[in-house]
Coordinates of C-alpha atoms in Angstrom, one line a residue:
X264 CA 0.0 0.0 -0.1
X265 CA 1.3 3.2 -1.0
X266 CA 0.4 6.9 0.3
X267 CA 1.3 10.4 -0.8
X268 CA 3.4 12.6 2.6
X269 CA 1.7 16.4 2.3
X270 CA 6.0 17.4 1.0
X271 CA 5.4 14.7 -1.7
X272 CA 7.1 11.8 -1.3
X273 CA 5.1 8.2 -0.8
X274 CA 5.6 6.2 2.1
X275 CA 5.1 2.6 1.8
X276 CA 3.0 0.3 4.0
X277 CA 3.5 -3.8 4.1
X278 CA 3.2 -6.7 5.8
X279 CA 6.0 -9.2 7.0
X280 CA 6.0 -12.5 5.9
X281 CA 7.8 -13.7 8.3
X282 CA 4.2 -14.7 10.1
X283 CA 4.1 -17.5 6.8
X284 CA 7.1 -20.5 7.4
X285 CA 8.8 -21.3 4.9
X286 CA 12.1 -21.4 4.3
X287 CA 12.7 -22.1 0.4
X288 CA 11.5 -20.6 -2.7
X289 CA 8.6 -22.9 -3.2
X290 CA 7.5 -22.4 0.3
X291 CA 7.8 -18.4 -0.6
X292 CA 6.0 -19.1 -3.9
X293 CA 2.8 -21.0 -2.0
X294 CA 2.7 -18.1 0.5
X295 CA 2.2 -15.6 -2.1
X296 CA -0.9 -18.3 -3.1
X297 CA -2.5 -19.2 -0.3
X298 CA -1.8 -16.1 2.2
X299 CA -0.6 -12.9 0.4
X300 CA -2.7 -12.8 -2.6
X301 CA -5.5 -13.6 0.2
X302 CA -4.8 -10.2 2.3
X303 CA -5.1 -8.2 -1.1
X304 CA -8.5 -9.3 -2.0
X305 CA -9.6 -9.0 1.9
X306 CA -8.4 -5.7 1.5
X307 CA -10.1 -4.6 -2.2
X308 CA -6.5 -3.5 -3.0
X309 CA -5.4 -4.3 -6.8
X310 CA -1.7 -3.8 -4.7
X311 CA -0.2 -4.7 -1.9
X312 CA 3.2 -4.5 -0.4
X313 CA 4.7 -6.9 1.2
X314 CA 8.2 -7.0 3.6
X315 CA 9.3 -10.7 2.5
X316 CA 10.9 -12.9 5.1
X317 CA 13.7 -15.1 2.2
X318 CA 15.5 -17.8 4.7
X319 CA 18.5 -18.8 3.8
X320 CA 17.9 -21.3 1.3
X321 CA 15.4 -19.1 -0.3
X322 CA 17.8 -16.0 -0.9
X323 CA 20.6 -18.7 -1.9
X324 CA 18.6 -20.2 -4.7
X325 CA 17.3 -16.4 -5.8
X326 CA 20.7 -15.1 -6.0
X327 CA 22.2 -17.6 -7.8
X328 CA 20.0 -18.4 -10.7
X329 CA 18.6 -15.2 -12.7
X330 CA 15.4 -16.5 -13.6
X331 CA 14.0 -17.8 -10.9
X332 CA 14.6 -14.3 -9.5
X333 CA 12.7 -12.8 -12.5
X334 CA 9.9 -15.8 -11.8
X335 CA 9.2 -14.6 -8.7
X336 CA 8.8 -11.0 -10.2
X337 CA 6.4 -12.0 -12.5
X338 CA 4.7 -14.0 -9.8
X339 CA 4.1 -11.0 -6.9
X340 CA 3.6 -8.9 -10.8
X341 CA 1.0 -11.6 -11.3
X342 CA -0.9 -11.7 -7.4
X343 CA -0.8 -8.0 -7.0
X344 CA 2.1 -7.8 -4.7
X345 CA 5.3 -5.5 -4.5
X346 CA 8.2 -5.4 -2.5
X347 CA 10.2 -1.8 -1.2
X348 CA 11.5 -4.0 2.1
X349 CA 13.4 -7.3 3.1
X350 CA 12.9 -9.0 6.6
X351 CA 16.9 -10.3 7.0
X352 CA 17.0 -10.6 10.9
X353 CA 15.9 -14.7 10.6
X354 CA 18.8 -16.5 8.9
X355 CA 16.6 -20.2 9.2
X356 CA 14.5 -22.4 11.1
X357 CA 12.3 -19.1 12.1
X358 CA 8.8 -21.8 11.5
X359 CA 10.8 -24.1 13.5
X360 CA 8.6 -25.6 17.2
X361 CA 11.8 -23.7 18.8
X362 CA 13.0 -20.7 17.9
X363 CA 14.2 -19.1 21.2
X364 CA 17.8 -18.0 21.6
X365 CA 18.2 -19.6 17.5
X366 CA 16.8 -16.4 15.8
X367 CA 20.7 -14.7 16.8
X368 CA 22.6 -16.4 14.7
X369 CA 24.7 -16.0 12.5
X370 CA 25.2 -12.8 14.4
X371 CA 27.3 -9.6 13.2
X372 CA 30.9 -11.6 14.0
X373 CA 30.6 -14.4 11.5
X374 CA 31.0 -14.4 8.3
X375 CA 27.5 -15.9 7.2
X376 CA 25.9 -12.9 8.4
X377 CA 27.5 -10.6 5.8
X378 CA 27.2 -13.2 2.9
X379 CA 23.5 -13.8 3.6
X380 CA 22.5 -10.0 3.8
X381 CA 24.9 -9.3 0.7
X382 CA 22.4 -12.0 -1.0
X383 CA 19.1 -10.2 0.0
X384 CA 20.4 -7.4 -0.8
X385 CA 21.0 -8.5 -4.5
X386 CA 17.5 -9.9 -4.5
X387 CA 16.1 -7.2 -3.4
X388 CA 17.8 -4.8 -6.0
X389 CA 15.9 -7.1 -9.0
X390 CA 12.3 -6.9 -7.3
X391 CA 11.6 -3.4 -6.5
X392 CA 8.7 -2.6 -8.6
X393 CA 10.2 -0.2 -11.5
X394 CA 9.0 3.1 -10.2
X395 CA 11.0 2.5 -7.1
X396 CA 14.8 2.9 -6.6
X397 CA 15.6 2.6 -2.6
X398 CA 15.1 -0.3 -0.7
X399 CA 15.4 -1.3 2.8
X400 CA 16.5 -4.3 5.0
X401 CA 15.9 -5.0 8.4
X402 CA 18.7 -6.5 10.4
X403 CA 19.4 -8.3 13.8
X404 CA 21.6 -5.8 16.0
X405 CA 24.9 -6.8 16.2
X406 CA 24.1 -10.3 18.2
X407 CA 22.5 -11.3 21.7
X408 CA 24.4 -9.7 24.4
X409 CA 26.3 -12.7 26.0
X410 CA 29.6 -13.8 24.2
X411 CA 30.6 -10.6 22.3
X412 CA 33.7 -9.2 23.6
X413 CA 35.2 -6.7 21.6
X414 CA 37.0 -9.1 19.3
X415 CA 33.7 -10.3 18.2
X416 CA 32.2 -6.4 18.0
X417 CA 35.5 -5.4 15.8
X418 CA 34.2 -8.2 13.6
X419 CA 31.0 -7.1 13.3
X420 CA 32.4 -3.5 12.8
X421 CA 34.4 -4.7 9.9
X422 CA 31.0 -7.0 8.3
X423 CA 29.2 -3.8 8.2
X424 CA 32.0 -1.9 6.5
X425 CA 32.5 -4.6 3.7
X426 CA 28.7 -4.5 3.2
X427 CA 28.1 -0.5 2.9
X428 CA 30.6 -0.9 0.6
X429 CA 29.3 -3.6 -1.4
X430 CA 26.1 -1.5 -0.9
X431 CA 27.8 1.5 -2.6
X432 CA 28.2 -1.0 -5.9
X433 CA 25.4 -2.7 -6.2
X434 CA 23.8 1.0 -6.5
X435 CA 26.8 1.8 -9.2
X436 CA 25.8 -1.6 -10.7
X437 CA 21.9 -1.8 -10.8
X438 CA 20.9 2.3 -10.3
X439 CA 18.8 0.9 -7.2
X440 CA 19.6 2.2 -3.4
X441 CA 19.6 -0.3 -1.1
X442 CA 19.9 0.6 2.5
X443 CA 20.4 -1.4 5.8
X444 CA 18.8 -1.4 9.5
X445 CA 20.2 -2.4 12.7
X446 CA 16.8 -3.3 14.4
X447 CA 16.9 -2.6 18.5
X448 CA 15.7 -5.7 20.3
X449 CA 15.8 -6.5 24.3
X450 CA 18.5 -9.1 25.2
X451 CA 20.6 -8.0 22.9
X452 CA 24.0 -6.2 22.0
X453 CA 21.7 -3.3 20.7
X454 CA 18.7 -2.8 22.7
X455 CA 17.1 0.4 22.2
X456 CA 17.3 3.3 20.0
X457 CA 20.2 4.3 22.3
X458 CA 22.6 1.7 22.1
X459 CA 22.5 2.0 18.3
X460 CA 23.8 5.3 18.4
X461 CA 27.7 4.8 19.1
X462 CA 27.9 1.7 16.8
X463 CA 26.3 3.2 13.9
X464 CA 28.2 6.8 14.4
X465 CA 31.2 4.7 14.5
X466 CA 30.5 3.2 11.2
X467 CA 29.4 6.5 9.7
X468 CA 27.9 5.4 6.0
X469 CA 24.2 6.2 5.5
X470 CA 23.9 3.2 3.9
X471 CA 23.6 1.7 7.2
X472 CA 20.7 3.2 9.7
X473 CA 18.3 1.4 11.9
X474 CA 15.2 -0.2 11.8
X475 CA 12.4 0.7 14.5
X476 CA 10.3 -1.8 15.6
X477 CA 7.5 -0.2 17.5
X478 CA 7.4 -3.8 20.2
X479 CA 11.0 -3.8 20.8
X480 CA 10.6 0.6 21.9
X481 CA 8.0 -0.8 23.9
X482 CA 9.2 -3.2 25.8
X483 CA 12.3 -1.3 26.7
X484 CA 10.3 1.4 28.1
X485 CA 11.6 3.8 25.4
X486 CA 9.7 7.0 25.3
X487 CA 9.1 7.0 21.0
X488 CA 9.4 11.3 21.3
X489 CA 12.4 10.7 23.1
X490 CA 14.4 8.0 21.1
X491 CA 13.6 9.4 18.1
X492 CA 14.9 12.9 18.4
X493 CA 18.1 11.3 19.8
X494 CA 18.3 9.9 16.2
X495 CA 17.4 12.7 14.5
X496 CA 20.2 14.8 16.2
X497 CA 22.8 11.8 15.8
X498 CA 21.9 12.2 12.1
X499 CA 20.9 8.5 11.9
X500 CA 19.2 7.4 9.5
X501 CA 15.6 5.4 10.2
X502 CA 15.8 2.7 7.3
X503 CA 12.7 1.3 8.1
X504 CA 10.3 1.0 11.2
X505 CA 8.0 -2.1 11.9
X506 CA 4.3 -1.2 13.7
X507 CA 4.5 -4.2 16.7
X508 CA 3.1 -3.9 19.7
X509 CA 3.9 -5.5 23.1
X510 CA 2.1 -6.9 25.6
X511 CA 1.5 -4.8 28.7
X512 CA 0.4 -5.7 32.3
X513 CA -0.8 -2.9 34.0
X514 CA -0.7 -4.5 37.9
X515 CA 1.9 -7.6 37.5
X516 CA 1.6 -8.0 41.3
X517 CA -2.2 -9.4 41.4
X518 CA -2.6 -13.2 41.2
X519 CA -5.5 -13.1 38.1
X520 CA -2.9 -10.9 35.9
X521 CA -0.4 -13.3 36.1
X522 CA -2.4 -15.6 35.2
X523 CA -3.1 -14.2 32.2
X524 CA 0.6 -13.5 31.5
X525 CA 1.0 -16.9 32.3
X526 CA -1.0 -18.2 28.8
X527 CA 1.7 -15.9 26.2
X528 CA 4.0 -17.8 28.0
X529 CA 4.9 -20.7 24.6
X530 CA 7.5 -22.8 24.1
X531 CA 8.5 -21.0 20.3
X532 CA 9.7 -17.6 20.7
X533 CA 12.0 -15.6 23.0
X534 CA 9.3 -12.9 25.4
X535 CA 12.1 -10.7 26.5
X536 CA 10.1 -9.2 29.7
X537 CA 10.9 -6.2 31.4
X538 CA 10.0 -3.3 34.2
X539 CA 10.7 0.2 35.1
X540 CA 11.9 1.0 38.4
X541 CA 13.4 3.9 40.5
X542 CA 16.8 2.0 39.9
X543 CA 16.6 1.4 35.9
X544 CA 15.1 -1.5 33.7
X545 CA 15.1 -5.2 35.3
X546 CA 14.9 -7.7 32.6
X547 CA 14.2 -11.1 32.1
X548 CA 15.3 -13.4 29.0
X549 CA 11.6 -15.1 28.7
X550 CA 8.2 -14.5 30.6
X551 CA 7.9 -17.7 32.4
X552 CA 11.2 -16.7 33.7
X553 CA 9.7 -13.2 34.8
X554 CA 6.5 -15.9 36.6
X555 CA 8.6 -17.9 38.2
X556 CA 9.1 -16.5 42.1
X557 CA 10.5 -13.6 42.8
X558 CA 12.9 -12.7 39.8
X559 CA 11.3 -9.4 38.6
X560 CA 9.8 -6.6 40.8
X561 CA 5.9 -6.5 40.7
X562 CA 5.6 -3.5 42.2
X563 CA 5.3 -1.5 38.5
X564 CA 3.8 -2.3 34.9
X565 CA 5.5 -5.2 32.8
X566 CA 5.9 -5.5 29.4
X567 CA 7.0 -8.2 27.3
X568 CA 8.6 -8.7 23.9
X569 CA 5.0 -10.3 22.4
X570 CA 4.1 -9.4 18.8
X571 CA 0.4 -9.1 19.7
X572 CA -2.1 -7.5 16.9
X573 CA -2.7 -4.2 16.4
X574 CA -6.3 -4.1 15.9
X575 CA -6.8 -6.5 18.7
X576 CA -5.6 -5.9 22.4
X577 CA -5.9 -8.8 24.7
X578 CA -8.5 -8.7 26.8
X579 CA -8.5 -7.2 30.1
X580 CA -6.7 -7.4 32.8
X581 CA -3.7 -7.3 30.2
X582 CA -3.6 -5.1 27.5
X583 CA -0.8 -3.7 24.2
X584 CA 1.7 -0.9 23.2
X585 CA -0.6 -0.3 20.7
X586 CA -0.1 3.8 22.3
X587 CA 3.3 3.6 22.2
X588 CA 3.3 3.0 18.2
X589 CA 0.8 5.7 17.2
X590 CA 3.1 7.9 19.2
X591 CA 6.5 6.3 17.2
X592 CA 4.1 7.2 13.7
X593 CA 2.9 10.4 14.6
X594 CA 6.8 11.4 14.8
X595 CA 8.1 9.1 12.5
X596 CA 5.6 10.9 9.1
X597 CA 3.8 13.1 11.3
X598 CA 5.5 15.8 10.5
X599 CA 6.6 17.9 7.9
X600 CA 9.3 15.6 6.5
X601 CA 8.8 11.5 7.0
X602 CA 11.9 9.9 8.8
X603 CA 11.7 6.7 6.9
X604 CA 9.1 6.2 4.0
X605 CA 9.1 2.3 4.5
X606 CA 6.7 0.8 7.1
X607 CA 6.4 -2.8 7.9
X608 CA 3.2 -5.0 10.1
X609 CA 5.6 -7.2 11.7
X610 CA 3.2 -9.6 14.1
X611 CA 4.9 -13.3 13.5
X612 CA 3.4 -14.5 16.7
X613 CA -0.6 -15.6 16.1
X614 CA -0.3 -19.3 15.8
X615 CA 2.0 -18.5 19.0
X616 CA -1.1 -16.8 21.1
X617 CA -3.0 -18.3 23.6
X618 CA -5.1 -21.1 21.7
X619 CA -8.5 -19.2 21.8
X620 CA -6.9 -16.4 20.6
X621 CA -5.9 -17.9 17.3
X622 CA -6.6 -17.7 13.8
X623 CA -8.2 -20.8 12.6
X624 CA -6.9 -21.5 9.0
X625 CA -5.8 -19.1 6.6
X626 CA -8.9 -17.7 6.4
X627 CA -9.3 -15.8 9.7
X628 CA -5.3 -15.1 9.4
X629 CA -6.1 -13.6 6.6
X630 CA -8.7 -12.1 7.7
X631 CA -6.7 -10.8 10.5
X632 CA -3.7 -9.2 8.7
X633 CA -6.1 -7.0 6.6
X634 CA -7.3 -5.5 9.8
X635 CA -4.1 -5.0 11.1
X636 CA -3.4 -3.0 7.9
X637 CA -6.6 -1.6 8.0
X638 CA -6.0 0.0 10.9
X639 CA -2.6 1.2 9.7
X640 CA -4.2 2.7 6.7
X641 CA -6.0 4.5 9.6
X642 CA -3.5 5.7 11.8
X643 CA -1.7 6.9 8.2
X644 CA -4.3 9.1 6.9
X645 CA -5.1 10.6 10.1
X646 CA -2.2 12.0 10.3
X647 CA -2.3 13.4 7.2
X648 CA -0.9 11.1 4.3
X649 CA -3.0 10.2 1.4
X650 CA -3.7 6.3 0.6
X651 CA -2.9 5.9 -3.2
X652 CA -4.2 3.3 -5.6

């Protein structure tokens, strides 16, 4: 979906396909048929943006076979879909029964991460619509915080500098400008937008910036206006933003609240949990760890890294951090010029929701994703953007 900003530029809205497990190119093609096109039809749109997630094997197939890349581009066009952004965070196995810490490997100190991201950039340059010259990729925020020493930090910095050079060369070759954004996430070396400023300033290249995920922003109790102002002051480019909402518990000391939270503790994904105290942020790596005994202080609200559907907050006594998303979006695209032109709804946890909240079948999932995009569209038009055909 495309929108015209009052300054005349185009803002793209997509939804991320990492909600649909697929490791191979055939799986990606099936996604387009079984999920993405049905969402477009539910919205009554001739064109729908998707933030494509390409696992290692799918990316390799596309980058080594020009005919496969042309075939994917043709299939996108045929189904009324367009791609201006990729999710390059998960490497493989995102649809596995247990993902947890695996999603952070390989990290930016490992050569595989540079190779994979380079492949994604080359693929994206070939998928961009004819009238679009700028593409974006979100990636993991350097590494998970443990086992990250000075040597690995230097390896990661060197890899990102090499990536920037490759992206420069790619633009010279194709005329397409691809930028990559580190996506701050709780528990990682770069947990917050503030953590991103120093390493990105050290790299000092306009092709490497930040991807602001509004669920992660909220989970770490960052104020969106303060965070985005600091990025602007530091001249760190907001490459893209993922529109997502975290799980919020206002009164975690109450037994009924703990019971409700326990229904969101599940075995597939990591649900980092945070609370803000007078002494600073207190944290656990997962929700079940927070619920065990007195691990996390419960005198103030808790937030958990669980991407809940934008349009359907959990039932009381829980809620979502949708207000944080709205505040961030106001700052991102509500001013005289957008801070970013690429927005991506990223609720990948539909099938990890408590059983009674999960969609039953493809049709209900398509309906839910369409409802999220409708909410995002309404937020954008309320900010003065105009939806384009």
